[in-house]
mmCIF file of N, CA and C in Angstrom:
data_model
loop_
_atom_site.group_PDB
_atom_site.id
_atom_site.type_symbol
_atom_site.label_atom_id
_atom_site.label_comp_id
_atom_site.label_asym_id
_atom_site.label_seq_id
_atom_site.Cartn_x
_atom_site.Cartn_y
_atom_site.Cartn_z
ATOM 1 N N MET R 1 -15.931 28.239 -9.779
ATOM 2 C CA MET R 1 -14.223 27.885 -9.330
ATOM 3 C C MET R 1 -13.427 27.630 -10.618
ATOM 4 N N ALA R 2 -13.030 28.667 -11.336
ATOM 5 C CA ALA R 2 -12.045 28.521 -12.509
ATOM 6 C C ALA R 2 -10.848 27.780 -12.642
ATOM 7 N N ILE R 3 -10.598 27.337 -13.474
ATOM 8 C CA ILE R 3 -9.155 26.540 -13.819
ATOM 9 C C ILE R 3 -8.090 26.341 -13.799
ATOM 10 N N ASP R 4 -8.035 28.062 -13.852
ATOM 11 C CA ASP R 4 -7.053 28.889 -13.838
ATOM 12 C C ASP R 4 -6.642 29.172 -11.797
ATOM 13 N N ASP R 5 -7.716 28.668 -11.711
ATOM 14 C CA ASP R 5 -7.615 28.463 -10.144
ATOM 15 C C ASP R 5 -7.176 27.463 -9.873
ATOM 16 N N GLU R 6 -7.364 26.922 -9.755
ATOM 17 C CA GLU R 6 -6.703 25.483 -9.458
ATOM 18 C C GLU R 6 -5.559 25.247 -9.901
ATOM 19 N N LEU R 7 -5.312 25.843 -11.030
ATOM 20 C CA LEU R 7 -3.814 25.687 -11.271
ATOM 21 C C LEU R 7 -2.916 26.341 -10.761
ATOM 22 N N SER R 8 -3.021 27.055 -10.678
ATOM 23 C CA SER R 8 -2.906 27.756 -9.218
ATOM 24 C C SER R 8 -2.323 27.581 -8.016
ATOM 25 N N GLU R 9 -3.472 26.937 -7.513
ATOM 26 C CA GLU R 9 -3.702 26.253 -5.797
ATOM 27 C C GLU R 9 -2.543 25.503 -5.800
ATOM 28 N N ARG R 10 -2.129 24.910 -7.218
ATOM 29 C CA ARG R 10 -1.952 23.383 -7.136
ATOM 30 C C ARG R 10 -0.244 23.735 -7.066
ATOM 31 N N GLU R 11 -0.343 24.663 -8.364
ATOM 32 C CA GLU R 11 0.920 25.511 -7.745
ATOM 33 C C GLU R 11 2.199 25.565 -6.833
ATOM 34 N N VAL R 12 0.828 26.538 -5.985
ATOM 35 C CA VAL R 12 1.298 27.178 -4.640
ATOM 36 C C VAL R 12 1.327 25.823 -3.299
ATOM 37 N N ALA R 13 0.728 25.018 -3.820
ATOM 38 C CA ALA R 13 0.954 23.558 -3.329
ATOM 39 C C ALA R 13 1.869 22.592 -3.692
ATOM 40 N N LEU R 14 2.829 22.424 -4.314
ATOM 41 C CA LEU R 14 3.668 22.402 -5.248
ATOM 42 C C LEU R 14 5.055 22.630 -4.793
ATOM 43 N N ALA R 15 4.562 24.664 -4.283
ATOM 44 C CA ALA R 15 6.217 24.654 -4.329
ATOM 45 C C ALA R 15 6.606 24.944 -2.305
ATOM 46 N N ALA R 16 5.071 25.051 -1.837
ATOM 47 C CA ALA R 16 4.939 24.856 -0.279
ATOM 48 C C ALA R 16 5.745 23.103 0.087
ATOM 49 N N ALA R 17 5.235 22.404 -0.916
ATOM 50 C CA ALA R 17 5.758 20.975 -0.637
ATOM 51 C C ALA R 17 7.224 20.825 -0.494
ATOM 52 N N TYR R 18 7.764 21.864 -1.886
ATOM 53 C CA TYR R 18 9.755 21.272 -1.958
ATOM 54 C C TYR R 18 9.832 22.574 -0.864
ATOM 55 N N ALA R 19 9.031 23.641 -0.809
ATOM 56 C CA ALA R 19 10.133 24.131 0.568
ATOM 57 C C ALA R 19 10.351 23.625 2.001
ATOM 58 N N LEU R 20 8.928 22.884 2.189
ATOM 59 C CA LEU R 20 9.258 21.896 2.981
ATOM 60 C C LEU R 20 10.209 20.944 3.518
ATOM 61 N N GLN R 21 10.230 20.537 2.070
ATOM 62 C CA GLN R 21 10.782 18.936 1.733
ATOM 63 C C GLN R 21 13.034 19.889 2.367
ATOM 64 N N GLU R 22 13.014 21.388 1.273
ATOM 65 C CA GLU R 22 13.940 21.365 1.528
ATOM 66 C C GLU R 22 14.095 21.641 3.045
ATOM 67 N N LYS R 23 14.221 22.515 3.272
ATOM 68 C CA LYS R 23 13.572 22.270 5.181
ATOM 69 C C LYS R 23 14.319 21.635 5.900
ATOM 70 N N ALA R 24 13.399 20.168 5.154
ATOM 71 C CA ALA R 24 13.555 19.411 6.715
ATOM 72 C C ALA R 24 14.946 18.368 5.393
ATOM 73 N N ILE R 25 15.829 18.753 4.653
ATOM 74 C CA ILE R 25 16.664 17.880 4.554
ATOM 75 C C ILE R 25 17.960 18.693 4.999
ATOM 76 N N ALA R 26 17.735 19.862 5.260
ATOM 77 C CA ALA R 26 18.443 21.111 5.572
ATOM 78 C C ALA R 26 18.541 20.602 7.506
ATOM 79 N N VAL R 27 17.300 21.024 7.809
ATOM 80 C CA VAL R 27 17.371 20.464 9.213
ATOM 81 C C VAL R 27 18.297 18.748 9.964
ATOM 82 N N ALA R 28 17.814 18.092 8.660
ATOM 83 C CA ALA R 28 18.204 16.866 9.458
ATOM 84 C C ALA R 28 19.535 16.461 8.669
ATOM 85 N N GLN R 29 20.336 17.340 8.077
ATOM 86 C CA GLN R 29 21.908 17.532 8.032
ATOM 87 C C GLN R 29 22.785 18.049 8.929
ATOM 88 N N ALA R 30 22.062 18.744 10.111
ATOM 89 C CA ALA R 30 22.238 19.963 10.582
ATOM 90 C C ALA R 30 22.480 19.390 12.496
ATOM 91 N N GLU R 31 20.572 18.863 12.225
ATOM 92 C CA GLU R 31 20.382 18.603 13.445
ATOM 93 C C GLU R 31 20.262 16.877 13.660
ATOM 94 N N THR R 32 19.645 17.167 15.269
ATOM 95 C CA THR R 32 18.859 15.204 15.521
ATOM 96 C C THR R 32 17.944 15.405 15.132
ATOM 97 N N VAL R 33 17.281 14.537 14.419
ATOM 98 C CA VAL R 33 15.587 14.364 13.823
ATOM 99 C C VAL R 33 15.176 12.817 14.419
ATOM 100 N N LEU R 34 13.819 13.409 14.602
ATOM 101 C CA LEU R 34 12.909 11.774 14.277
ATOM 102 C C LEU R 34 11.599 11.735 13.634
ATOM 103 N N TYR R 35 12.351 11.159 12.459
ATOM 104 C CA TYR R 35 10.339 10.799 11.758
ATOM 105 C C TYR R 35 9.893 9.208 11.529
ATOM 106 N N VAL R 36 8.979 9.504 10.862
ATOM 107 C CA VAL R 36 8.542 8.381 11.018
ATOM 108 C C VAL R 36 8.707 7.383 9.788
ATOM 109 N N GLU R 37 8.737 6.139 9.491
ATOM 110 C CA GLU R 37 8.527 5.424 8.171
ATOM 111 C C GLU R 37 9.096 3.852 7.934
ATOM 112 N N ASN R 38 7.470 3.622 7.089
ATOM 113 C CA ASN R 38 6.337 2.464 7.050
ATOM 114 C C ASN R 38 5.943 2.154 8.899
ATOM 115 N N ASP R 39 6.003 3.130 9.572
ATOM 116 C CA ASP R 39 5.507 2.713 11.098
ATOM 117 C C ASP R 39 6.349 2.718 11.663
ATOM 118 N N VAL R 40 7.683 2.693 11.446
ATOM 119 C CA VAL R 40 8.255 3.119 12.604
ATOM 120 C C VAL R 40 9.279 4.327 13.165
ATOM 121 N N LEU R 41 9.309 4.326 14.660
ATOM 122 C CA LEU R 41 9.448 5.510 14.768
ATOM 123 C C LEU R 41 11.388 5.656 14.173
ATOM 124 N N LEU R 42 12.110 6.207 13.532
ATOM 125 C CA LEU R 42 13.240 6.505 13.507
ATOM 126 C C LEU R 42 14.241 8.143 14.364
ATOM 127 N N ARG R 43 15.204 8.163 14.856
ATOM 128 C CA ARG R 43 16.039 9.015 14.770
ATOM 129 C C ARG R 43 16.717 9.508 14.189
ATOM 130 N N LYS R 44 17.346 10.375 13.391
ATOM 131 C CA LYS R 44 18.543 10.492 12.610
ATOM 132 C C LYS R 44 19.288 11.833 13.725
ATOM 133 N N GLU R 45 21.297 11.293 13.228
ATOM 134 C CA GLU R 45 21.785 11.936 13.522
ATOM 135 C C GLU R 45 22.250 12.331 12.853
ATOM 136 N N PRO R 46 22.742 13.430 12.606
ATOM 137 C CA PRO R 46 23.889 13.777 11.151
ATOM 138 C C PRO R 46 24.811 13.173 11.476
ATOM 139 N N ASP R 47 25.495 12.874 10.083
ATOM 140 C CA ASP R 47 26.899 11.913 9.345
ATOM 141 C C ASP R 47 26.257 10.623 10.334
ATOM 142 N N GLN R 48 25.408 10.056 10.678
ATOM 143 C CA GLN R 48 25.079 8.603 11.948
ATOM 144 C C GLN R 48 24.237 7.717 10.897
ATOM 145 N N PRO R 49 23.883 6.704 10.128
ATOM 146 C CA PRO R 49 22.453 5.844 10.312
ATOM 147 C C PRO R 49 21.242 6.134 11.057
ATOM 148 N N PRO R 50 20.288 6.017 11.036
ATOM 149 C CA PRO R 50 19.102 5.925 11.390
ATOM 150 C C PRO R 50 19.160 4.710 12.285
ATOM 151 N N VAL R 51 18.651 5.054 13.932
ATOM 152 C CA VAL R 51 18.512 4.497 14.283
ATOM 153 C C VAL R 51 16.716 4.039 15.386
ATOM 154 N N PHE R 52 16.598 2.591 15.102
ATOM 155 C CA PHE R 52 15.391 2.540 15.051
ATOM 156 C C PHE R 52 15.148 2.799 16.872
ATOM 157 N N VAL R 53 13.895 2.952 17.014
ATOM 158 C CA VAL R 53 13.359 3.559 18.187
ATOM 159 C C VAL R 53 11.783 3.324 18.974
ATOM 160 N N LYS R 54 11.514 3.896 17.972
ATOM 161 C CA LYS R 54 9.601 2.154 18.318
ATOM 162 C C LYS R 54 9.039 1.680 17.410
ATOM 163 N N GLN R 55 8.438 0.291 17.305
ATOM 164 C CA GLN R 55 7.409 0.463 15.753
ATOM 165 C C GLN R 55 6.192 0.662 17.200
ATOM 166 N N LEU R 56 5.299 1.847 16.139
ATOM 167 C CA LEU R 56 4.240 2.078 15.995
ATOM 168 C C LEU R 56 3.033 1.169 16.295
ATOM 169 N N VAL R 57 2.213 0.745 16.609
ATOM 170 C CA VAL R 57 1.131 0.216 17.117
ATOM 171 C C VAL R 57 -0.352 0.520 16.834
ATOM 172 N N GLY R 58 -1.569 -0.301 16.299
ATOM 173 C CA GLY R 58 -2.587 0.549 16.612
ATOM 174 C C GLY R 58 -3.451 1.468 15.249
ATOM 175 N N ARG R 59 -1.816 1.509 13.851
ATOM 176 C CA ARG R 59 -2.643 1.981 12.741
ATOM 177 C C ARG R 59 -3.575 0.785 12.350
ATOM 178 N N THR R 60 -4.268 1.345 11.581
ATOM 179 C CA THR R 60 -5.090 0.642 10.057
ATOM 180 C C THR R 60 -5.060 1.340 9.386
ATOM 181 N N PRO R 61 -4.173 0.485 7.728
ATOM 182 C CA PRO R 61 -3.924 0.408 7.041
ATOM 183 C C PRO R 61 -4.349 1.209 6.073
ATOM 184 N N ASN R 62 -6.123 0.895 5.369
ATOM 185 C CA ASN R 62 -6.723 1.120 5.121
ATOM 186 C C ASN R 62 -7.850 1.832 5.549
ATOM 187 N N LEU R 63 -7.613 1.932 6.479
ATOM 188 C CA LEU R 63 -8.819 2.965 7.047
ATOM 189 C C LEU R 63 -9.276 4.043 6.595
ATOM 190 N N THR R 64 -7.976 5.083 5.910
ATOM 191 C CA THR R 64 -8.792 5.669 4.881
ATOM 192 C C THR R 64 -9.792 4.749 3.129
ATOM 193 N N GLU R 65 -9.108 4.041 3.760
ATOM 194 C CA GLU R 65 -10.326 3.740 2.173
ATOM 195 C C GLU R 65 -11.269 3.042 2.713
ATOM 196 N N HIS R 66 -11.848 3.013 4.229
ATOM 197 C CA HIS R 66 -12.799 2.668 4.341
ATOM 198 C C HIS R 66 -13.759 4.219 4.531
ATOM 199 N N MET R 67 -13.258 4.555 4.939
ATOM 200 C CA MET R 67 -13.695 5.786 5.384
ATOM 201 C C MET R 67 -14.617 6.672 3.343
ATOM 202 N N LEU R 68 -13.319 6.577 3.129
ATOM 203 C CA LEU R 68 -14.147 7.236 2.012
ATOM 204 C C LEU R 68 -15.392 6.707 1.247
ATOM 205 N N GLN R 69 -15.195 5.135 1.690
ATOM 206 C CA GLN R 69 -16.728 4.717 0.984
ATOM 207 C C GLN R 69 -17.318 4.954 1.782
ATOM 208 N N ARG R 70 -17.463 5.201 3.210
ATOM 209 C CA ARG R 70 -18.668 5.644 3.348
ATOM 210 C C ARG R 70 -19.400 6.755 3.401
ATOM 211 N N ARG R 71 -20.271 6.908 3.321
ATOM 212 C CA ARG R 71 -20.901 9.003 2.999
ATOM 213 C C ARG R 71 -20.585 9.685 4.594
ATOM 214 N N THR R 72 -21.511 8.877 5.408
ATOM 215 C CA THR R 72 -20.911 8.834 6.760
ATOM 216 C C THR R 72 -20.425 7.907 7.775
ATOM 217 N N PHE R 73 -19.934 9.024 8.863
ATOM 218 C CA PHE R 73 -19.269 8.268 10.009
ATOM 219 C C PHE R 73 -19.629 9.801 11.277
ATOM 220 N N LYS R 74 -18.928 8.517 12.156
ATOM 221 C CA LYS R 74 -19.125 9.623 13.608
ATOM 222 C C LYS R 74 -17.461 9.849 13.800
ATOM 223 N N ILE R 75 -17.598 10.660 15.256
ATOM 224 C CA ILE R 75 -16.180 10.719 15.505
ATOM 225 C C ILE R 75 -15.845 10.965 17.116
ATOM 226 N N LYS R 76 -16.154 9.776 17.969
ATOM 227 C CA LYS R 76 -15.616 10.017 19.043
ATOM 228 C C LYS R 76 -15.010 10.340 19.762
ATOM 229 N N LYS R 77 -15.550 11.683 20.503
ATOM 230 C CA LYS R 77 -14.423 12.080 21.750
ATOM 231 C C LYS R 77 -13.806 11.575 22.870
ATOM 232 N N ARG R 78 -12.427 11.064 22.751
ATOM 233 C CA ARG R 78 -11.936 10.725 24.256
ATOM 234 C C ARG R 78 -11.436 11.399 25.258
ATOM 235 N N PHE R 79 -12.366 11.516 26.732
ATOM 236 C CA PHE R 79 -11.116 12.811 27.018
ATOM 237 C C PHE R 79 -10.567 12.065 28.568
#
């Protein structure tokens, strides 16, 4: 992979992130949306402050760091 390919992929990713951000802002100004901020589920209606819905539990913030330190890990399927 050449450096030019990496730069163009980065530019595409930034453009996609910007487009998603703009769309999310437009939808939030027109409709009711749910979003997560600091492990709290919030509901936001147009021209209203955010309303607390639920505290999310069971998430381990350092799980990503733990998984990156290990070379292999197992994923268990739950049915």
